[in-house]
PDB file of N, CA, C and O in Angstrom:
ATOM      1  N   UNK A 152       0.467  -1.113   0.059  1.00 86.00           N
ATOM      2  CA  UNK A 152      -0.296   0.048   0.320  1.00 86.00           C
ATOM      3  C   UNK A 152       0.740   1.610   0.120  1.00 86.00           C
ATOM      4  O   UNK A 152       2.104   1.440   0.835  1.00 86.00           O
ATOM      5  N   UNK A 153       0.767   2.385  -0.770  1.00 96.00           N
ATOM      6  CA  UNK A 153       1.151   3.229  -0.853  1.00 96.00           C
ATOM      7  C   UNK A 153       1.002   4.218   0.251  1.00 96.00           C
ATOM      8  O   UNK A 153      -0.070   4.711   0.599  1.00 96.00           O
ATOM      9  N   UNK A 154       1.728   5.191   0.637  1.00 98.00           N
ATOM     10  CA  UNK A 154       1.681   6.572   1.192  1.00 98.00           C
ATOM     11  C   UNK A 154       1.580   7.405   1.159  1.00 98.00           C
ATOM     12  O   UNK A 154       1.796   7.579  -0.219  1.00 98.00           O
ATOM     13  N   UNK A 155       0.865   8.620   1.579  1.00 98.00           N
ATOM     14  CA  UNK A 155       0.228   9.537   0.492  1.00 98.00           C
ATOM     15  C   UNK A 155       0.592  10.774   1.427  1.00 98.00           C
ATOM     16  O   UNK A 155       1.028  10.620   2.750  1.00 98.00           O
ATOM     17  N   UNK A 156       0.616  11.919   0.680  1.00 98.00           N
ATOM     18  CA  UNK A 156       1.170  13.442   1.773  1.00 98.00           C
ATOM     19  C   UNK A 156       0.684  14.310   1.583  1.00 98.00           C
ATOM     20  O   UNK A 156      -0.520  14.401   0.074  1.00 98.00           O
ATOM     21  N   UNK A 157      -0.249  14.856   2.714  1.00 98.00           N
ATOM     22  CA  UNK A 157      -0.745  16.027   2.418  1.00 98.00           C
ATOM     23  C   UNK A 157       0.157  17.075   1.850  1.00 98.00           C
ATOM     24  O   UNK A 157       1.166  17.766   2.016  1.00 98.00           O
ATOM     25  N   UNK A 158      -0.314  17.541   0.267  1.00 98.00           N
ATOM     26  CA  UNK A 158       0.526  18.701  -0.016  1.00 98.00           C
ATOM     27  C   UNK A 158       0.083  20.304   0.545  1.00 98.00           C
ATOM     28  O   UNK A 158       1.010  20.950   0.224  1.00 98.00           O
ATOM     29  N   UNK A 159      -0.585  20.228   2.059  1.00 98.00           N
ATOM     30  CA  UNK A 159      -0.557  21.467   2.425  1.00 98.00           C
ATOM     31  C   UNK A 159       0.127  21.435   3.241  1.00 98.00           C
ATOM     32  O   UNK A 159       1.075  22.708   3.669  1.00 98.00           O
ATOM     33  N   UNK A 160       0.211  20.395   4.371  1.00 98.00           N
ATOM     34  CA  UNK A 160       1.255  20.503   5.084  1.00 98.00           C
ATOM     35  C   UNK A 160       2.334  19.398   5.232  1.00 98.00           C
ATOM     36  O   UNK A 160       3.415  19.105   6.306  1.00 98.00           O
ATOM     37  N   UNK A 161       2.250  18.514   4.794  1.00 98.00           N
ATOM     38  CA  UNK A 161       3.446  17.766   4.691  1.00 98.00           C
ATOM     39  C   UNK A 161       3.618  16.641   5.331  1.00 98.00           C
ATOM     40  O   UNK A 161       3.926  15.540   5.698  1.00 98.00           O
ATOM     41  N   UNK A 162       1.682  15.718   5.755  1.00 98.00           N
ATOM     42  CA  UNK A 162       1.421  15.067   6.733  1.00 98.00           C
ATOM     43  C   UNK A 162       1.788  13.961   5.726  1.00 98.00           C
ATOM     44  O   UNK A 162       1.489  13.830   4.861  1.00 98.00           O
ATOM     45  N   UNK A 163       2.610  12.572   5.918  1.00 98.00           N
ATOM     46  CA  UNK A 163       2.306  11.603   5.397  1.00 98.00           C
ATOM     47  C   UNK A 163       1.324  10.063   6.352  1.00 98.00           C
ATOM     48  O   UNK A 163       1.850  10.357   7.117  1.00 98.00           O
ATOM     49  N   UNK A 164       0.362   9.542   5.610  1.00 98.00           N
ATOM     50  CA  UNK A 164      -0.595   8.684   5.840  1.00 98.00           C
ATOM     51  C   UNK A 164       0.150   7.674   5.533  1.00 98.00           C
ATOM     52  O   UNK A 164       0.453   7.565   4.282  1.00 98.00           O
ATOM     53  N   UNK A 165       0.884   6.999   6.200  1.00 98.00           N
ATOM     54  CA  UNK A 165       0.377   5.461   6.474  1.00 98.00           C
ATOM     55  C   UNK A 165       0.135   4.909   6.508  1.00 98.00           C
ATOM     56  O   UNK A 165      -0.519   4.433   7.849  1.00 98.00           O
ATOM     57  N   UNK A 166      -0.463   3.915   5.309  1.00 98.00           N
ATOM     58  CA  UNK A 166      -1.254   2.633   5.721  1.00 98.00           C
ATOM     59  C   UNK A 166      -1.542   1.730   6.669  1.00 98.00           C
ATOM     60  O   UNK A 166      -1.943   1.300   7.453  1.00 98.00           O
ATOM     61  N   UNK A 167       0.400   1.259   7.079  1.00 98.00           N
ATOM     62  CA  UNK A 167       0.545   0.067   7.774  1.00 98.00           C
ATOM     63  C   UNK A 167       0.467   0.659   9.606  1.00 98.00           C
ATOM     64  O   UNK A 167       0.502   0.065  10.072  1.00 98.00           O
ATOM     65  N   UNK A 168       0.315   2.016   9.410  1.00 97.00           N
ATOM     66  CA  UNK A 168      -0.424   2.695  10.682  1.00 97.00           C
ATOM     67  C   UNK A 168      -1.494   3.305  11.157  1.00 97.00           C
ATOM     68  O   UNK A 168      -1.955   3.149  12.348  1.00 97.00           O
ATOM     69  N   UNK A 169      -2.215   3.626  10.077  1.00 97.00           N
ATOM     70  CA  UNK A 169      -3.167   4.172  10.254  1.00 97.00           C
ATOM     71  C   UNK A 169      -3.468   5.288  10.543  1.00 97.00           C
ATOM     72  O   UNK A 169      -2.690   6.352  10.450  1.00 97.00           O
ATOM     73  N   UNK A 170      -4.260   5.583  10.709  1.00 96.00           N
ATOM     74  CA  UNK A 170      -4.561   6.765  11.601  1.00 96.00           C
ATOM     75  C   UNK A 170      -5.760   7.224  13.233  1.00 96.00           C
ATOM     76  O   UNK A 170      -7.034   7.361  12.737  1.00 96.00           O
ATOM     77  N   UNK A 171      -5.954   5.756  13.545  1.00 93.00           N
ATOM     78  CA  UNK A 171      -6.497   5.014  14.690  1.00 93.00           C
ATOM     79  C   UNK A 171      -7.570   6.155  16.001  1.00 93.00           C
ATOM     80  O   UNK A 171      -8.751   6.399  15.873  1.00 93.00           O
ATOM     81  N   UNK A 172      -6.801   7.343  15.588  1.00 93.00           N
ATOM     82  CA  UNK A 172      -7.749   8.735  16.334  1.00 93.00           C
ATOM     83  C   UNK A 172      -9.265   9.350  15.322  1.00 93.00           C
ATOM     84  O   UNK A 172      -9.381   9.798  15.678  1.00 93.00           O
ATOM     85  N   UNK A 173      -8.768   8.901  14.266  1.00 93.00           N
ATOM     86  CA  UNK A 173      -9.701   9.558  13.513  1.00 93.00           C
ATOM     87  C   UNK A 173     -10.518   8.524  12.423  1.00 93.00           C
ATOM     88  O   UNK A 173     -11.092   8.882  11.571  1.00 93.00           O
ATOM     89  N   UNK A 174     -10.447   6.843  13.293  1.00 89.00           N
ATOM     90  CA  UNK A 174     -11.345   5.918  12.466  1.00 89.00           C
ATOM     91  C   UNK A 174     -10.581   5.202  11.153  1.00 89.00           C
ATOM     92  O   UNK A 174     -11.105   4.388  10.851  1.00 89.00           O
ATOM     93  N   UNK A 175      -9.322   5.359  11.269  1.00 94.00           N
ATOM     94  CA  UNK A 175      -9.067   4.236  10.493  1.00 94.00           C
ATOM     95  C   UNK A 175      -7.753   3.444  10.796  1.00 94.00           C
ATOM     96  O   UNK A 175      -6.810   3.770  11.477  1.00 94.00           O
ATOM     97  N   UNK A 176      -8.357   1.886  11.023  1.00 96.00           N
ATOM     98  CA  UNK A 176      -7.353   1.123  11.707  1.00 96.00           C
ATOM     99  C   UNK A 176      -6.182   1.065  10.973  1.00 96.00           C
ATOM    100  O   UNK A 176      -6.058   1.124   9.815  1.00 96.00           O
ATOM    101  N   UNK A 177      -5.141   0.735  11.522  1.00 97.00           N
ATOM    102  CA  UNK A 177      -3.578  -0.064  10.930  1.00 97.00           C
ATOM    103  C   UNK A 177      -4.208  -1.151   9.284  1.00 97.00           C
ATOM    104  O   UNK A 177      -4.562  -2.041   9.447  1.00 97.00           O
ATOM    105  N   UNK A 178      -3.687  -0.623   8.748  1.00 97.00           N
ATOM    106  CA  UNK A 178      -3.675  -1.481   7.309  1.00 97.00           C
ATOM    107  C   UNK A 178      -4.736  -1.181   6.448  1.00 97.00           C
ATOM    108  O   UNK A 178      -5.344  -1.370   5.528  1.00 97.00           O
ATOM    109  N   UNK A 179      -5.360   0.240   6.488  1.00 97.00           N
ATOM    110  CA  UNK A 179      -6.651   1.132   6.250  1.00 97.00           C
ATOM    111  C   UNK A 179      -5.649   1.906   4.812  1.00 97.00           C
ATOM    112  O   UNK A 179      -5.260   2.561   5.405  1.00 97.00           O
ATOM    113  N   UNK A 180      -6.227   0.867   3.556  1.00 97.00           N
ATOM    114  CA  UNK A 180      -5.447   2.211   2.490  1.00 97.00           C
ATOM    115  C   UNK A 180      -6.786   3.258   2.341  1.00 97.00           C
ATOM    116  O   UNK A 180      -7.451   3.479   3.067  1.00 97.00           O
ATOM    117  N   UNK A 181      -5.249   4.514   1.824  1.00 97.00           N
ATOM    118  CA  UNK A 181      -5.795   5.691   1.661  1.00 97.00           C
ATOM    119  C   UNK A 181      -7.287   5.052   0.851  1.00 97.00           C
ATOM    120  O   UNK A 181      -8.095   6.144   1.363  1.00 97.00           O
ATOM    121  N   UNK A 182      -7.757   5.205   0.109  1.00 96.00           N
ATOM    122  CA  UNK A 182      -8.242   4.667  -0.889  1.00 96.00           C
ATOM    123  C   UNK A 182      -9.657   4.524  -0.165  1.00 96.00           C
ATOM    124  O   UNK A 182     -11.314   5.143  -0.517  1.00 96.00           O
ATOM    125  N   UNK A 183      -9.875   3.849   1.364  1.00 96.00           N
ATOM    126  CA  UNK A 183     -10.450   2.962   1.615  1.00 96.00           C
ATOM    127  C   UNK A 183     -10.755   3.852   3.337  1.00 96.00           C
ATOM    128  O   UNK A 183     -11.411   3.747   3.953  1.00 96.00           O
ATOM    129  N   UNK A 184      -9.996   5.507   3.307  1.00 96.00           N
ATOM    130  CA  UNK A 184     -10.524   5.777   4.659  1.00 96.00           C
ATOM    131  C   UNK A 184     -11.815   6.265   4.758  1.00 96.00           C
ATOM    132  O   UNK A 184     -12.689   6.262   3.301  1.00 96.00           O
ATOM    133  N   UNK A 185     -12.596   6.395   6.158  1.00 88.00           N
ATOM    134  CA  UNK A 185     -13.986   6.849   6.130  1.00 88.00           C
ATOM    135  C   UNK A 185     -14.141   8.053   5.232  1.00 88.00           C
ATOM    136  O   UNK A 185     -13.544   9.298   5.085  1.00 88.00           O
ATOM    137  N   UNK A 186     -15.606   8.454   4.733  1.00 86.00           N
ATOM    138  CA  UNK A 186     -15.961   9.232   4.129  1.00 86.00           C
ATOM    139  C   UNK A 186     -15.709  10.405   5.036  1.00 86.00           C
ATOM    140  O   UNK A 186     -15.595  10.448   6.161  1.00 86.00           O
ATOM    141  N   UNK A 187     -15.618  11.852   4.518  1.00 92.00           N
ATOM    142  CA  UNK A 187     -15.377  12.934   5.293  1.00 92.00           C
ATOM    143  C   UNK A 187     -14.336  12.884   6.628  1.00 92.00           C
ATOM    144  O   UNK A 187     -13.768  13.493   7.160  1.00 92.00           O
ATOM    145  N   UNK A 188     -12.804  11.874   6.222  1.00 96.00           N
ATOM    146  CA  UNK A 188     -11.705  11.747   6.677  1.00 96.00           C
ATOM    147  C   UNK A 188     -11.049  12.901   6.000  1.00 96.00           C
ATOM    148  O   UNK A 188     -10.909  13.419   5.086  1.00 96.00           O
ATOM    149  N   UNK A 189     -10.122  13.834   7.242  1.00 97.00           N
ATOM    150  CA  UNK A 189      -9.219  14.868   6.742  1.00 97.00           C
ATOM    151  C   UNK A 189      -7.804  14.880   7.212  1.00 97.00           C
ATOM    152  O   UNK A 189      -7.574  13.815   8.204  1.00 97.00           O
ATOM    153  N   UNK A 190      -7.187  15.236   6.932  1.00 98.00           N
ATOM    154  CA  UNK A 190      -6.000  15.316   7.539  1.00 98.00           C
ATOM    155  C   UNK A 190      -5.543  16.030   8.941  1.00 98.00           C
ATOM    156  O   UNK A 190      -6.190  16.661   9.766  1.00 98.00           O
ATOM    157  N   UNK A 191      -5.094  14.745   9.379  1.00 97.00           N
ATOM    158  CA  UNK A 191      -5.145  15.181  11.129  1.00 97.00           C
ATOM    159  C   UNK A 191      -4.472  16.269  11.766  1.00 97.00           C
ATOM    160  O   UNK A 191      -4.640  16.412  12.905  1.00 97.00           O
ATOM    161  N   UNK A 192      -3.230  16.905  10.855  1.00 98.00           N
ATOM    162  CA  UNK A 192      -2.719  17.911  11.668  1.00 98.00           C
ATOM    163  C   UNK A 192      -3.094  19.462  11.003  1.00 98.00           C
ATOM    164  O   UNK A 192      -3.442  19.779  11.832  1.00 98.00           O
ATOM    165  N   UNK A 193      -4.076  19.584   9.442  1.00 98.00           N
ATOM    166  CA  UNK A 193      -4.182  20.597   9.178  1.00 98.00           C
ATOM    167  C   UNK A 193      -5.790  20.579   8.573  1.00 98.00           C
ATOM    168  O   UNK A 193      -6.132  21.856   8.210  1.00 98.00           O
ATOM    169  N   UNK A 194      -6.346  19.429   8.205  1.00 98.00           N
ATOM    170  CA  UNK A 194      -7.593  19.361   8.241  1.00 98.00           C
ATOM    171  C   UNK A 194      -7.738  19.703   7.006  1.00 98.00           C
ATOM    172  O   UNK A 194      -8.855  19.702   6.607  1.00 98.00           O
ATOM    173  N   UNK A 195      -6.811  19.487   5.953  1.00 98.00           N
ATOM    174  CA  UNK A 195      -6.980  19.223   4.336  1.00 98.00           C
ATOM    175  C   UNK A 195      -7.850  18.259   4.300  1.00 98.00           C
ATOM    176  O   UNK A 195      -7.706  16.618   4.326  1.00 98.00           O
ATOM    177  N   UNK A 196      -8.599  17.974   3.217  1.00 97.00           N
ATOM    178  CA  UNK A 196      -9.591  17.080   2.536  1.00 97.00           C
ATOM    179  C   UNK A 196      -8.618  15.862   1.827  1.00 97.00           C
ATOM    180  O   UNK A 196      -7.118  15.936   1.223  1.00 97.00           O
ATOM    181  N   UNK A 197      -9.007  14.994   1.249  1.00 97.00           N
ATOM    182  CA  UNK A 197      -7.840  13.962   1.256  1.00 97.00           C
ATOM    183  C   UNK A 197      -8.391  14.029  -0.422  1.00 97.00           C
ATOM    184  O   UNK A 197      -6.601  13.591  -1.109  1.00 97.00           O
ATOM    185  N   UNK A 198      -8.297  14.882  -1.279  1.00 96.00           N
ATOM    186  CA  UNK A 198      -7.827  15.766  -2.712  1.00 96.00           C
ATOM    187  C   UNK A 198      -6.801  16.211  -2.518  1.00 96.00           C
ATOM    188  O   UNK A 198      -6.356  16.627  -3.539  1.00 96.00           O
ATOM    189  N   UNK A 199      -6.520  16.521  -1.681  1.00 98.00           N
ATOM    190  CA  UNK A 199      -5.499  17.573  -1.207  1.00 98.00           C
ATOM    191  C   UNK A 199      -3.980  16.709  -0.622  1.00 98.00           C
ATOM    192  O   UNK A 199      -3.003  16.823  -0.993  1.00 98.00           O
ATOM    193  N   UNK A 200      -3.960  15.404  -1.209  1.00 98.00           N
ATOM    194  CA  UNK A 200      -3.124  14.358  -0.802  1.00 98.00           C
ATOM    195  C   UNK A 200      -2.533  13.762  -2.230  1.00 98.00           C
ATOM    196  O   UNK A 200      -3.565  13.971  -3.242  1.00 98.00           O
ATOM    197  N   UNK A 201      -1.219  13.869  -2.317  1.00 98.00           N
ATOM    198  CA  UNK A 201      -0.658  12.874  -3.662  1.00 98.00           C
ATOM    199  C   UNK A 201      -0.192  11.754  -2.825  1.00 98.00           C
ATOM    200  O   UNK A 201       0.783  11.508  -2.276  1.00 98.00           O
ATOM    201  N   UNK A 202       0.202  10.411  -4.078  1.00 98.00           N
ATOM    202  CA  UNK A 202       1.000   9.527  -3.765  1.00 98.00           C
ATOM    203  C   UNK A 202       2.522   9.837  -3.352  1.00 98.00           C
ATOM    204  O   UNK A 202       2.948  10.632  -4.069  1.00 98.00           O
ATOM    205  N   UNK A 203       3.052   9.233  -1.929  1.00 94.00           N
ATOM    206  CA  UNK A 203       4.523   9.616  -2.053  1.00 94.00           C
ATOM    207  C   UNK A 203       5.559   9.405  -3.388  1.00 94.00           C
ATOM    208  O   UNK A 203       5.378   8.195  -3.604  1.00 94.00           O
TER     209      UNK A 203
END
């Protein structure tokens, strides 16, 4: 699974780690993140991310 980088703040979403504080368990692919998920650092929407 690819890592994705927020183009606004540089946060890296790593599917191996997930984002359990925001509803994404470890192993959750970026494409499978819950609807409404936003960058946990800056609040940018998913369309602000690009593959690393």
